[in-house]
């Protein structure tokens, strides 16, 4: 199930994705927990891996 978020929520979601990944969560579980697509989570984590915290802004 997809959750509807406001544009202002996405930076917080990107940061939460990174936190959960660093805690050992799999991308599929992160997507399910936050109500996002696996593709969105994957792109977010790739950008975080490339750019660090700046990639989450």
Tab-separated table of C-alpha atoms in Angstrom, residues 5-35:
chain	number	residue	atom	x	y	z
A	5	UNK	CA	3.212	12.283	1.556
A	6	UNK	CA	3.592	16.042	1.231
A	7	UNK	CA	6.668	17.316	-0.640
A	8	UNK	CA	8.094	18.619	2.644
A	9	UNK	CA	8.085	15.055	4.056
A	10	UNK	CA	10.519	13.620	1.534
A	11	UNK	CA	13.765	14.843	3.085
A	12	UNK	CA	12.755	13.191	6.366
A	13	UNK	CA	11.864	10.009	4.481
A	14	UNK	CA	15.219	9.983	2.697
A	15	UNK	CA	17.019	10.365	6.035
A	16	UNK	CA	14.913	7.588	7.586
A	17	UNK	CA	15.718	5.286	4.644
A	18	UNK	CA	19.433	5.829	5.230
A	19	UNK	CA	19.081	5.234	8.981
A	20	UNK	CA	17.180	1.996	8.490
A	21	UNK	CA	19.642	0.735	5.864
A	22	UNK	CA	22.551	1.459	8.209
A	23	UNK	CA	20.685	-0.499	10.904
A	24	UNK	CA	20.696	-3.543	8.632
A	25	UNK	CA	17.220	-3.312	7.097
A	26	UNK	CA	16.690	-4.630	3.573
A	27	UNK	CA	15.342	-2.235	0.917
A	28	UNK	CA	12.119	-4.240	0.581
A	29	UNK	CA	11.372	-3.923	4.308
A	30	UNK	CA	12.191	-0.201	4.300
A	31	UNK	CA	9.773	0.361	1.408
A	32	UNK	CA	7.027	-1.600	3.153
A	33	UNK	CA	7.554	0.107	6.506
A	34	UNK	CA	7.475	3.627	5.042
A	35	UNK	CA	4.805	3.006	2.401
